Amino acid sequence: MQPLSDRTASFTDSVIRRMTRISLRYDAVNLSQGFPDFDPPAKLLKSLEEISRDPSPRYHQYSITWGAQAMRQALAEKQSRYMGIPVDPDENIVVTCGSTEAMMAAMITVTNPGDKVVIFSPFYENYGADTILSGAKPVYVPLNPPQFDFDRKALEHAFCENRPKAIVLCNPSNPCGKVFTREELEFIASLCKKYDAYCITDEVYEHIVYAPCKHTYMASLPGMFERTISCSSLSKTYSITGWRLGYTIAAPQITERIKKVHDFLTVGAAAPLQEAVACALRFDQSYYDEVLALYTHKRDLFCKGLDELGLVHNTPEGAYYVLMDISEFGYSSDLEFCEDLARLVKVGAVPGSSFFREPVNHLIRFHFAKKDETLLAALENLKSLRDTIPSRC
């Protein structure tokens, strides 16, 4: 038989999803894959119930390929308000099957085979795969722990040497929780303009940014809307990761191309879910204040618990992940440590090496989008960590 594709030969399965399976196998508290264990907003669930019972055939058949009009209209109103720029529901938005498809559609839209794409490391594991599947080549620039800042000379060198077609920007960042400052974004924008590159953003945690940090949309900076594809989803903000509703926002000429790519990738996202979510997109500011207060509380609860156990970790500026330093345990493989953590301590985590291009094996990622009792149960299990997994140093 002929060999399978070269471009996928180096792929592994998703380590994040693998750690969920391992957590289930050992009945561990799953703080690996980032999904909540609490309900979405009651009004949203009520909307879904009403849509599911509505006799209108359009709710149960294909919607417009690039997104139901009701969802695009509500999304345009919301994002115009938060991004501070006018967003047209017909010219600027494509609804996708989660931000995963949004990023893939953006990458295929922008790049040709052989093009270079700059990616900050650590990075969400899909970015490298998206680049490779598109036939492009990733160029990694490190975010330096523990602050996860970047060397501006190193970033400009990556642009100057590689003349990339695009840069991928996750803000707030998964897994490290970095929130890029406006000044940092302006510098990145200046490179995009200087070297004529696109910026593909992943902004799924746009409403989970802890004080005093503030979220700035790259597309809102002067001269950047026409070269930015803003990708996001409703999964994190509304606690509906299983609904798989994402979107892109871009200039009309880019959006027209994304529509075509999206059509051949997935045809369209689930029609009844798009209709149902329109009500949530019209929530007032109080809802987003409540979301931020909720996650601020959970971050503080979990980080305080780690502090009381003497476990070294970062404090995220945004998103809902914490990186913990496991250097004291002397493992050469953070994957092996995470497997032992799930099996012996009954807590699931993701090895940090799955996010870094550099040889980083001393960090693991927890997420805290869980009920308080779930987080407290994880912390209770972690009390036995040093006794159960003795240091190999």
GROMACS .gro file of C-alpha atoms in nm:
model
  393
    1MET     CA    1   0.000   0.000   0.000
    2GLN     CA    2   0.108   0.357  -0.059
    3PRO     CA    3   0.226   0.550   0.248
    4LEU     CA    4  -0.003   0.788   0.430
    5SER     CA    5   0.055   1.163   0.418
    6ASP     CA    6   0.396   1.295   0.520
    7ARG     CA    7   0.249   1.605   0.680
    8THR     CA    8   0.065   1.404   0.948
    9ALA     CA    9   0.338   1.149   1.013
   10SER     CA   10   0.470   1.330   1.320
   11PHE     CA   11   0.128   1.394   1.476
   12THR     CA   12   0.034   1.243   1.809
   13ASP     CA   13  -0.310   1.239   1.961
   14SER     CA   14  -0.408   1.545   2.165
   15VAL     CA   15  -0.224   1.517   2.497
   16ILE     CA   16  -0.495   1.730   2.659
   17ARG     CA   17  -0.772   1.492   2.557
   18ARG     CA   18  -0.551   1.193   2.641
   19MET     CA   19  -0.514   1.319   2.997
   20THR     CA   20  -0.893   1.337   3.029
   21ARG     CA   21  -0.912   0.969   2.931
   22ILE     CA   22  -0.639   0.886   3.182
   23SER     CA   23  -0.822   1.082   3.452
   24LEU     CA   24  -1.138   0.885   3.381
   25ARG     CA   25  -0.947   0.557   3.390
   26TYR     CA   26  -0.815   0.625   3.741
   27ASP     CA   27  -1.122   0.811   3.871
   28ALA     CA   28  -0.908   1.122   3.922
   29VAL     CA   29  -1.036   1.476   3.969
   30ASN     CA   30  -1.000   1.600   3.613
   31LEU     CA   31  -0.822   1.936   3.602
   32SER     CA   32  -0.670   1.863   3.262
   33GLN     CA   33  -0.910   1.937   2.975
   34GLY     CA   34  -1.060   2.284   3.021
   35PHE     CA   35  -1.433   2.240   3.051
   36PRO     CA   36  -1.664   2.343   3.338
   37ASP     CA   37  -1.856   2.098   3.556
   38PHE     CA   38  -2.132   2.353   3.623
   39ASP     CA   39  -2.434   2.451   3.415
   40PRO     CA   40  -2.453   2.721   3.149
   41PRO     CA   41  -2.672   3.026   3.223
   42ALA     CA   42  -3.033   2.930   3.297
   43LYS     CA   43  -3.166   3.175   3.035
   44LEU     CA   44  -2.953   3.007   2.770
   45LEU     CA   45  -3.078   2.661   2.862
   46LYS     CA   46  -3.436   2.791   2.854
   47SER     CA   47  -3.372   2.934   2.508
   48LEU     CA   48  -3.242   2.599   2.387
   49GLU     CA   49  -3.550   2.425   2.526
   50GLU     CA   50  -3.780   2.664   2.344
   51ILE     CA   51  -3.589   2.632   2.017
   52SER     CA   52  -3.591   2.252   2.039
   53ARG     CA   53  -3.973   2.255   2.064
   54ASP     CA   54  -4.033   2.520   1.799
   55PRO     CA   55  -4.210   2.371   1.495
   56SER     CA   56  -4.026   2.601   1.253
   57PRO     CA   57  -3.841   2.372   1.013
   58ARG     CA   58  -3.557   2.618   0.970
   59TYR     CA   59  -3.436   2.554   1.325
   60HIS     CA   60  -3.372   2.186   1.255
   61GLN     CA   61  -3.228   2.203   0.905
   62TYR     CA   62  -2.925   2.375   0.756
   63SER     CA   63  -2.888   2.737   0.846
   64ILE     CA   64  -2.710   2.982   0.617
   65THR     CA   65  -2.369   2.827   0.570
   66TRP     CA   66  -2.172   3.108   0.732
   67GLY     CA   67  -2.410   3.137   1.029
   68ALA     CA   68  -2.771   3.186   1.129
   69GLN     CA   69  -2.879   3.547   1.083
   70ALA     CA   70  -3.004   3.574   1.443
   71MET     CA   71  -2.669   3.467   1.587
   72ARG     CA   72  -2.462   3.683   1.352
   73GLN     CA   73  -2.676   3.987   1.424
   74ALA     CA   74  -2.653   3.941   1.802
   75LEU     CA   75  -2.280   3.867   1.781
   76ALA     CA   76  -2.217   4.177   1.568
   77GLU     CA   77  -2.394   4.395   1.823
   78LYS     CA   78  -2.198   4.245   2.112
   79GLN     CA   79  -1.855   4.252   1.949
   80SER     CA   80  -1.903   4.603   1.813
   81ARG     CA   81  -1.956   4.711   2.172
   82TYR     CA   82  -1.660   4.527   2.322
   83MET     CA   83  -1.411   4.558   2.037
   84GLY     CA   84  -1.487   4.926   1.987
   85ILE     CA   85  -1.512   4.890   1.610
   86PRO     CA   86  -1.814   4.842   1.383
   87VAL     CA   87  -1.879   4.475   1.305
   88ASP     CA   88  -2.122   4.398   1.025
   89PRO     CA   89  -2.312   4.066   1.063
   90ASP     CA   90  -2.307   3.997   0.688
   91GLU     CA   91  -1.966   4.130   0.582
   92ASN     CA   92  -1.742   4.050   0.881
   93ILE     CA   93  -1.863   3.731   1.053
   94VAL     CA   94  -1.843   3.359   0.982
   95VAL     CA   95  -1.987   3.118   1.239
   96THR     CA   96  -1.774   2.803   1.271
   97CYS     CA   97  -1.774   2.471   1.453
   98GLY     CA   98  -1.587   2.603   1.753
   99SER     CA   99  -1.278   2.821   1.758
  100THR     CA  100  -1.085   2.510   1.649
  101GLU     CA  101  -1.241   2.532   1.305
  102ALA     CA  102  -1.218   2.911   1.310
  103MET     CA  103  -0.839   2.889   1.351
  104MET     CA  104  -0.809   2.620   1.083
  105ALA     CA  105  -1.024   2.817   0.838
  106ALA     CA  106  -0.820   3.130   0.907
  107MET     CA  107  -0.492   2.947   0.852
  108ILE     CA  108  -0.605   2.792   0.522
  109THR     CA  109  -0.742   3.128   0.409
  110VAL     CA  110  -0.416   3.312   0.474
  111THR     CA  111  -0.133   3.072   0.395
  112ASN     CA  112   0.009   2.897   0.091
  113PRO     CA  113   0.225   2.582   0.113
  114GLY     CA  114   0.573   2.680   0.226
  115ASP     CA  115   0.468   3.004   0.395
  116LYS     CA  116   0.599   3.069   0.748
  117VAL     CA  117   0.378   3.136   1.051
  118VAL     CA  118   0.512   3.280   1.378
  119ILE     CA  119   0.375   3.115   1.693
  120PHE     CA  120   0.455   3.209   2.051
  121SER     CA  121   0.565   2.917   2.271
  122PRO     CA  122   0.403   2.790   2.491
  123PHE     CA  123   0.102   2.752   2.265
  124TYR     CA  124  -0.227   2.565   2.245
  125GLU     CA  125  -0.140   2.241   2.069
  126ASN     CA  126  -0.367   2.296   1.768
  127TYR     CA  127  -0.170   2.594   1.635
  128GLY     CA  128   0.128   2.394   1.520
  129ALA     CA  129  -0.097   2.125   1.372
  130ASP     CA  130  -0.311   2.384   1.190
  131THR     CA  131   0.000   2.537   1.037
  132ILE     CA  132   0.135   2.200   0.922
  133LEU     CA  133  -0.202   2.084   0.786
  134SER     CA  134  -0.215   2.404   0.583
  135GLY     CA  135   0.123   2.322   0.430
  136ALA     CA  136   0.289   2.614   0.606
  137LYS     CA  137   0.584   2.601   0.846
  138PRO     CA  138   0.572   2.716   1.208
  139VAL     CA  139   0.839   2.950   1.347
  140TYR     CA  140   0.839   2.950   1.726
  141VAL     CA  141   0.928   3.246   1.947
  142PRO     CA  142   0.949   3.182   2.323
  143LEU     CA  143   0.744   3.346   2.594
  144ASN     CA  144   0.987   3.338   2.882
  145PRO     CA  145   0.876   3.197   3.221
  146PRO     CA  146   0.789   3.295   3.484
  147GLN     CA  147   0.647   3.626   3.350
  148PHE     CA  148   0.601   3.487   2.999
  149ASP     CA  149   0.723   3.805   2.839
  150PHE     CA  150   0.897   3.800   2.501
  151ASP     CA  151   1.223   3.936   2.367
  152ARG     CA  152   1.134   4.203   2.114
  153LYS     CA  153   1.460   4.158   1.925
  154ALA     CA  154   1.395   3.784   1.899
  155LEU     CA  155   1.045   3.843   1.766
  156GLU     CA  156   1.160   4.096   1.506
  157HIS     CA  157   1.442   3.859   1.407
  158ALA     CA  158   1.179   3.590   1.343
  159PHE     CA  159   0.992   3.831   1.117
  160CYS     CA  160   1.302   3.962   0.943
  161GLU     CA  161   1.457   3.621   0.876
  162ASN     CA  162   1.140   3.432   0.781
  163ARG     CA  163   0.912   3.697   0.627
  164PRO     CA  164   0.609   3.515   0.775
  165LYS     CA  165   0.266   3.527   0.619
  166ALA     CA  166   0.106   3.546   0.963
  167ILE     CA  167   0.151   3.542   1.338
  168VAL     CA  168  -0.080   3.351   1.574
  169LEU     CA  169  -0.165   3.539   1.891
  170CYS     CA  170  -0.352   3.375   2.181
  171ASN     CA  171  -0.465   3.650   2.417
  172PRO     CA  172  -0.526   3.576   2.702
  173SER     CA  173  -0.286   3.290   2.653
  174ASN     CA  174  -0.348   2.920   2.700
  175PRO     CA  175  -0.166   2.765   2.887
  176CYS     CA  176   0.024   3.037   3.074
  177GLY     CA  177  -0.253   3.291   3.137
  178LYS     CA  178  -0.052   3.582   2.996
  179VAL     CA  179  -0.248   3.892   2.898
  180PHE     CA  180  -0.060   4.094   2.639
  181THR     CA  181  -0.036   4.462   2.724
  182ARG     CA  182  -0.150   4.725   2.477
  183GLU     CA  183   0.214   4.828   2.432
  184GLU     CA  184   0.315   4.469   2.348
  185LEU     CA  185   0.028   4.442   2.101
  186GLU     CA  186   0.125   4.770   1.938
  187PHE     CA  187   0.477   4.635   1.891
  188ILE     CA  188   0.346   4.314   1.735
  189ALA     CA  189   0.115   4.520   1.516
  190SER     CA  190   0.408   4.733   1.401
  191LEU     CA  191   0.589   4.418   1.286
  192CYS     CA  192   0.280   4.292   1.103
  193LYS     CA  193   0.263   4.620   0.913
  194LYS     CA  194   0.638   4.649   0.858
  195TYR     CA  195   0.671   4.295   0.721
  196ASP     CA  196   0.321   4.275   0.567
  197ALA     CA  197   0.192   3.986   0.778
  198TYR     CA  198  -0.155   3.888   0.895
  199CYS     CA  199  -0.242   3.839   1.261
  200ILE     CA  200  -0.463   3.542   1.351
  201THR     CA  201  -0.591   3.586   1.704
  202ASP     CA  202  -0.742   3.336   1.945
  203GLU     CA  203  -0.944   3.537   2.196
  204VAL     CA  204  -1.171   3.275   2.353
  205TYR     CA  205  -1.087   3.404   2.703
  206GLU     CA  206  -1.156   3.769   2.617
  207HIS     CA  207  -1.394   3.809   2.914
  208ILE     CA  208  -1.176   3.625   3.166
  209VAL     CA  209  -0.908   3.886   3.235
  210TYR     CA  210  -0.814   3.957   3.596
  211ALA     CA  211  -0.765   4.305   3.740
  212PRO     CA  212  -0.561   4.513   3.687
  213CYS     CA  213  -0.502   4.361   3.342
  214LYS     CA  214  -0.723   4.465   3.053
  215HIS     CA  215  -0.799   4.294   2.726
  216THR     CA  216  -0.714   4.480   2.406
  217TYR     CA  217  -0.837   4.343   2.074
  218MET     CA  218  -0.566   4.339   1.812
  219ALA     CA  219  -0.822   4.427   1.543
  220SER     CA  220  -0.904   4.749   1.728
  221LEU     CA  221  -0.551   4.891   1.692
  222PRO     CA  222  -0.489   5.147   1.416
  223GLY     CA  223  -0.436   4.984   1.078
  224MET     CA  224  -0.489   4.629   1.206
  225PHE     CA  225  -0.851   4.545   1.126
  226GLU     CA  226  -0.775   4.485   0.758
  227ARG     CA  227  -0.492   4.239   0.841
  228THR     CA  228  -0.639   4.064   1.150
  229ILE     CA  229  -0.861   3.756   1.166
  230SER     CA  230  -1.017   3.755   1.512
  231CYS     CA  231  -1.109   3.400   1.613
  232SER     CA  232  -1.312   3.319   1.920
  233SER     CA  233  -1.588   3.096   2.053
  234LEU     CA  234  -1.878   3.098   2.295
  235SER     CA  235  -1.749   2.790   2.480
  236LYS     CA  236  -1.569   2.954   2.770
  237THR     CA  237  -1.775   3.270   2.820
  238TYR     CA  238  -2.107   3.083   2.839
  239SER     CA  239  -1.983   2.743   2.969
  240ILE     CA  240  -2.098   2.556   2.657
  241THR     CA  241  -1.783   2.382   2.532
  242GLY     CA  242  -1.993   2.098   2.388
  243TRP     CA  243  -2.198   2.328   2.167
  244ARG     CA  244  -1.898   2.390   1.942
  245LEU     CA  245  -1.991   2.742   1.834
  246GLY     CA  246  -1.707   2.965   1.723
  247TYR     CA  247  -1.658   3.248   1.479
  248THR     CA  248  -1.420   3.465   1.282
  249ILE     CA  249  -1.438   3.842   1.249
  250ALA     CA  250  -1.239   3.996   0.966
  251ALA     CA  251  -1.246   4.254   0.689
  252PRO     CA  252  -1.495   4.182   0.406
  253GLN     CA  253  -1.243   4.055   0.151
  254ILE     CA  254  -1.096   3.812   0.405
  255THR     CA  255  -1.438   3.705   0.530
  256GLU     CA  256  -1.552   3.621   0.177
  257ARG     CA  257  -1.261   3.378   0.145
  258ILE     CA  258  -1.321   3.231   0.493
  259LYS     CA  259  -1.685   3.166   0.398
  260LYS     CA  260  -1.572   2.948   0.108
  261VAL     CA  261  -1.313   2.761   0.314
  262HIS     CA  262  -1.562   2.705   0.596
  263ASP     CA  263  -1.825   2.577   0.351
  264PHE     CA  264  -1.595   2.297   0.237
  265LEU     CA  265  -1.462   2.220   0.585
  266THR     CA  266  -1.785   2.172   0.778
  267VAL     CA  267  -2.074   2.327   0.579
  268GLY     CA  268  -2.207   2.487   0.895
  269ALA     CA  269  -2.244   2.480   1.272
  270ALA     CA  270  -2.549   2.330   1.443
  271ALA     CA  271  -2.853   2.537   1.343
  272PRO     CA  272  -3.068   2.507   1.659
  273LEU     CA  273  -2.773   2.591   1.883
  274GLN     CA  274  -2.701   2.905   1.682
  275GLU     CA  275  -3.062   3.016   1.721
  276ALA     CA  276  -3.062   2.940   2.094
  277VAL     CA  277  -2.739   3.125   2.174
  278ALA     CA  278  -2.855   3.457   2.031
  279CYS     CA  279  -3.020   3.539   2.364
  280ALA     CA  280  -2.691   3.496   2.553
  281LEU     CA  281  -2.510   3.725   2.313
  282ARG     CA  282  -2.751   3.997   2.425
  283PHE     CA  283  -2.676   3.960   2.797
  284ASP     CA  284  -2.589   4.295   2.953
  285GLN     CA  285  -2.261   4.387   3.120
  286SER     CA  286  -2.369   4.241   3.453
  287TYR     CA  287  -2.336   3.890   3.311
  288TYR     CA  288  -1.972   3.942   3.210
  289ASP     CA  289  -1.901   4.101   3.548
  290GLU     CA  290  -2.042   3.787   3.713
  291VAL     CA  291  -1.828   3.560   3.492
  292LEU     CA  292  -1.514   3.752   3.585
  293ALA     CA  293  -1.604   3.752   3.955
  294LEU     CA  294  -1.667   3.378   3.941
  295TYR     CA  295  -1.331   3.297   3.784
  296THR     CA  296  -1.145   3.546   4.001
  297HIS     CA  297  -1.282   3.362   4.304
  298LYS     CA  298  -1.187   3.023   4.160
  299ARG     CA  299  -0.837   3.139   4.069
  300ASP     CA  300  -0.783   3.277   4.420
  301LEU     CA  301  -0.925   2.965   4.586
  302PHE     CA  302  -0.709   2.728   4.385
  303CYS     CA  303  -0.389   2.933   4.399
  304LYS     CA  304  -0.428   2.985   4.774
  305GLY     CA  305  -0.467   2.610   4.814
  306LEU     CA  306  -0.149   2.544   4.617
  307ASP     CA  307   0.031   2.808   4.826
  308GLU     CA  308  -0.078   2.641   5.149
  309LEU     CA  309   0.067   2.314   5.020
  310GLY     CA  310   0.394   2.485   4.931
  311LEU     CA  311   0.357   2.404   4.560
  312VAL     CA  312   0.521   2.651   4.322
  313HIS     CA  313   0.297   2.794   4.050
  314ASN     CA  314   0.229   3.102   3.840
  315THR     CA  315  -0.068   3.330   3.894
  316PRO     CA  316  -0.253   3.377   3.564
  317GLU     CA  317  -0.349   3.721   3.439
  318GLY     CA  318  -0.630   3.575   3.229
  319ALA     CA  319  -0.799   3.249   3.120
  320TYR     CA  320  -0.844   2.970   3.376
  321TYR     CA  321  -0.519   2.776   3.387
  322VAL     CA  322  -0.235   2.748   3.638
  323LEU     CA  323   0.113   2.615   3.562
  324MET     CA  324   0.273   2.431   3.853
  325ASP     CA  325   0.647   2.367   3.882
  326ILE     CA  326   0.728   1.999   3.946
  327SER     CA  327   1.108   2.039   3.952
  328GLU     CA  328   1.130   1.918   4.311
  329PHE     CA  329   1.008   1.572   4.210
  330GLY     CA  330   1.298   1.508   3.974
  331TYR     CA  331   1.102   1.357   3.684
  332SER     CA  332   1.267   1.373   3.344
  333SER     CA  333   0.925   1.326   3.181
  334ASP     CA  334   0.637   1.550   3.279
  335LEU     CA  335   0.401   1.312   3.097
  336GLU     CA  336   0.510   1.030   3.325
  337PHE     CA  337   0.458   1.259   3.625
  338CYS     CA  338   0.105   1.345   3.510
  339GLU     CA  339   0.023   0.979   3.461
  340ASP     CA  340   0.147   0.903   3.814
  341LEU     CA  341  -0.042   1.206   3.946
  342ALA     CA  342  -0.369   1.073   3.803
  343ARG     CA  343  -0.305   0.713   3.906
  344LEU     CA  344  -0.165   0.765   4.255
  345VAL     CA  345  -0.285   1.108   4.372
  346LYS     CA  346  -0.613   1.107   4.178
  347VAL     CA  347  -0.570   1.449   4.016
  348GLY     CA  348  -0.559   1.502   3.640
  349ALA     CA  349  -0.325   1.757   3.480
  350VAL     CA  350  -0.161   1.821   3.141
  351PRO     CA  351   0.217   1.796   3.094
  352GLY     CA  352   0.359   2.136   3.006
  353SER     CA  353   0.584   1.989   2.738
  354SER     CA  354   0.278   1.949   2.514
  355PHE     CA  355   0.259   2.331   2.495
  356PHE     CA  356   0.627   2.422   2.459
  357ARG     CA  357   0.850   2.397   2.155
  358GLU     CA  358   1.148   2.436   2.388
  359PRO     CA  359   1.258   2.138   2.604
  360VAL     CA  360   1.042   2.233   2.904
  361ASN     CA  361   0.957   1.935   3.124
  362HIS     CA  362   0.912   2.088   3.468
  363LEU     CA  363   0.567   2.245   3.436
  364ILE     CA  364   0.218   2.094   3.440
  365ARG     CA  365  -0.114   2.265   3.368
  366PHE     CA  366  -0.421   2.260   3.591
  367HIS     CA  367  -0.748   2.431   3.506
  368PHE     CA  368  -0.989   2.573   3.760
  369ALA     CA  369  -1.317   2.601   3.566
  370LYS     CA  370  -1.479   2.372   3.821
  371LYS     CA  371  -1.721   2.388   4.110
  372ASP     CA  372  -1.560   2.489   4.440
  373GLU     CA  373  -1.614   2.139   4.577
  374THR     CA  374  -1.429   1.992   4.279
  375LEU     CA  375  -1.132   2.225   4.332
  376LEU     CA  376  -1.131   2.155   4.705
  377ALA     CA  377  -1.139   1.781   4.636
  378ALA     CA  378  -0.837   1.819   4.406
  379LEU     CA  379  -0.650   2.021   4.668
  380GLU     CA  380  -0.736   1.762   4.932
  381ASN     CA  381  -0.587   1.489   4.710
  382LEU     CA  382  -0.278   1.701   4.646
  383LYS     CA  383  -0.206   1.706   5.019
  384SER     CA  384  -0.064   1.355   4.978
  385LEU     CA  385   0.145   1.447   4.672
  386ARG     CA  386   0.489   1.448   4.834
  387ASP     CA  387   0.421   1.132   5.035
  388THR     CA  388   0.270   0.946   4.740
  389ILE     CA  389   0.519   1.061   4.475
  390PRO     CA  390   0.855   1.097   4.649
  391SER     CA  391   1.127   1.306   4.491
  392ARG     CA  392   1.365   1.134   4.248
  393CYS     CA  393   1.628   1.405   4.294
   0.00000   0.00000   0.00000
